[in-house]
Amino acid sequence: MALRSLATRKTLTLGLNSTRLTQSRALQTFSLPDLPYDYGALEPAISGEIMQLHHQKHHQTYITNYNKALEQLHEAIQKGDSSTVVKLQSAIKFNGGGHINHSIFWKNLAPIHEGGGEPPKGSLGWAIDTSFGSLESLIQKMNAEGAALQGSGWVWLGVDKELKKLVIETTANQDPLVTKGPALVPLLGIDVWEHAYYLQYKNVRPDYLKNIWKVIDWKYASEVYEKECP
Amino acid sequence: MAAAASMATSLTFPLLPSQGLRGPFTSSLPCTIPQRRFWRKVATNLITAKFELKPPPYTLNALEPHMSRQTLEYHWGKHHRTYVENLNKQIAGTELEGLPLEDIIIVSYNNGDILPAFNNAAQAWNHDFFWESMKPGGGGKPSGDLLDLIERDFGSFEQFIQEFKSAAAAQFGSGWAWLAYKANRLDVENAVNPWPSEKDKKLVVVKSPNAVNPLVWDYFPLLTIDVWEHAYYLDFQNRRPDYISMFMEKLISWEAVSARLEKAKALAAEREMEEERRKKEEEEKQTDGEAVEMYLDSDTDDSEAE
Ligand SMILES: [Fe+2]
Ligand SMILES: [Fe+2]
């Protein structure tokens, strides 16, 4: 509804460039991606209640607020209102980041009978052994970084697409991995916000980190890695 | 002995910034380092004091149905406890051991380039302050001085509520929202305000990420709400705005906030007097210095005149 009225306003002010209008409209709304598995399918590693709230409420809220911020940005740009454009950056980074990060996270998970917990195959498996010694030590390192992260954030396995090198990074809040370096591409992200585990693990984040590997699906990570490092 | 005594005094004000007692307008480091050295010498003869997990000033189910017993059991019994225990482990045998908690917070904040003890120290303090910001049957409206200042600085009580709520809701990620009393300071971290005036003393609403609290900006905290997800997830899940409204309407202890304001004002006044005294002393020193210079100048003038 709001978008339609925005589009109308734009038509009135900018005239008839309908192609550009369609493009900008297409860029403007994001919607919640479906999960490729049921909410309860990751139990007992992650409870169905957590998955449902996490997907339907948290991810949805990031998307709603991201769309809202983009709409306001669009309007501010039309009006040439630079201070609003600048002011909106933090909401865009937070909510847009929340959308990006959770979209990757869902793809990094799968029920045990659908590949969850199976070690990575192919070139990513080799690269992990070369960079970290073994999958076990990669897991240990990511768990340690995730446990030590203050407050809310993410722990990532990424690939530096220029150096063709695997990296472990953490980001605060909803900062996407690219904020740690423009060449970094996320392969696997673990959400260490309290909402990701609190109903089940309470204050014991290390137990959540230990158990999540039982439902980590390496398929997405392997595909992205092979694309970036053919 | 004097240093140890003054530190003992500041321990009796665990809820207020201790900077005021250390004297105004000096950075925390030159102040705490001599104290620390002295303390360490003395400390060898004392039992090393560890920070203790203080219980909230009510039973764990006293805030029900608004804040559940289960939330308090985890939040106080696990989260708060872990901060205190980790802090004790972290500072054992270091130069920070034996310092008042407020001093550890300021020293380890290190002007924003935080040292490892900061998170545990600040979180230990923040949670104490949070428990004491609430009471069973709280909420409602403040009165007296506090209400006057709120109306002066926010326009109305309703506008204050609005501002506090949106600060708490807009803290991206984990953190805290605060009502604080800001006295004679610029809006810059720990900067000295060269021209303090009456209007610099005012109430402000601020938010802070993770463990940060207004002590590090040299404000006097009066009220806080924890907006880490662990503070509300068991009772409200993702509905942070509902938790914030409940806190404002049902739990705030305005008596505690008022008492903190009175202490803050007294400390700010004390600090101001000390600053005045220091200014005067410096002026006197400067006048002495100038007199000598003038004498020397006139001496040279004389010799040139010859
Ligand atoms: Fe999340
Ligand atoms: Fe907390």
Coordinates of N, CA, C and O and ligand atoms in Angstrom, one line a residue, chain A residues 194, chain B residues 75 79-80 83 123 127 130-131 175-176 226-228 230-231, ligand 2:
Chain A
E194 N 21.3 -14.0 21.5 CA 20.6 -14.8 22.5 C 19.3 -15.4 22.0 O 19.0 -16.5 22.3
Chain B
H75 N 18.7 -14.6 35.1 CA 19.4 -13.3 34.9 C 20.3 -12.9 36.0 O 21.4 -12.5 35.8
H79 N 23.5 -15.2 34.7 CA 24.2 -14.1 34.0 C 25.0 -13.2 34.9 O 26.2 -13.0 34.8
H80 N 24.3 -12.6 35.9 CA 25.0 -11.7 36.8 C 26.1 -12.4 37.5 O 27.2 -11.8 37.7
Y83 N 29.2 -12.8 35.4 CA 30.0 -11.5 35.3 C 30.9 -11.3 36.5 O 32.1 -11.0 36.4
Q123 N 29.4 -5.0 33.5 CA 28.1 -5.8 33.6 C 27.8 -6.1 35.0 O 26.6 -6.2 35.4
H127 N 24.2 -4.6 36.4 CA 23.1 -5.5 36.9 C 22.7 -5.1 38.3 O 21.5 -5.0 38.6
F130 N 20.5 -2.2 37.9 CA 19.3 -2.6 37.3 C 18.3 -3.1 38.3 O 17.2 -2.8 38.4
W131 N 18.8 -4.1 39.1 CA 17.9 -4.7 40.2 C 17.4 -3.6 41.1 O 16.2 -3.6 41.4
G175 N 22.3 -4.3 24.9 CA 22.8 -3.0 25.6 C 21.8 -2.6 26.6 O 21.0 -3.4 27.2
W176 N 21.8 -1.3 26.9 CA 21.1 -0.7 28.0 C 20.6 0.7 27.6 O 21.2 1.3 26.7
D226 N 17.8 -3.1 31.2 CA 18.6 -4.0 30.4 C 17.9 -4.4 29.2 O 16.8 -5.0 29.3
V227 N 18.4 -4.2 28.0 CA 17.8 -4.7 26.8 C 18.6 -5.7 26.1 O 18.4 -5.9 24.9
W228 N 19.4 -6.4 26.8 CA 19.9 -7.7 26.2 C 18.7 -8.6 26.1 O 17.8 -8.6 26.9
H230 N 18.5 -11.6 26.9 CA 18.3 -12.5 28.1 C 17.4 -11.9 29.1 O 16.9 -12.5 30.0
A231 N 17.3 -10.5 29.1 CA 16.5 -9.8 30.1 C 15.0 -10.1 29.9 O 14.2 -9.9 30.9
Ligands
FE2 FE 21.4 -8.6 31.7

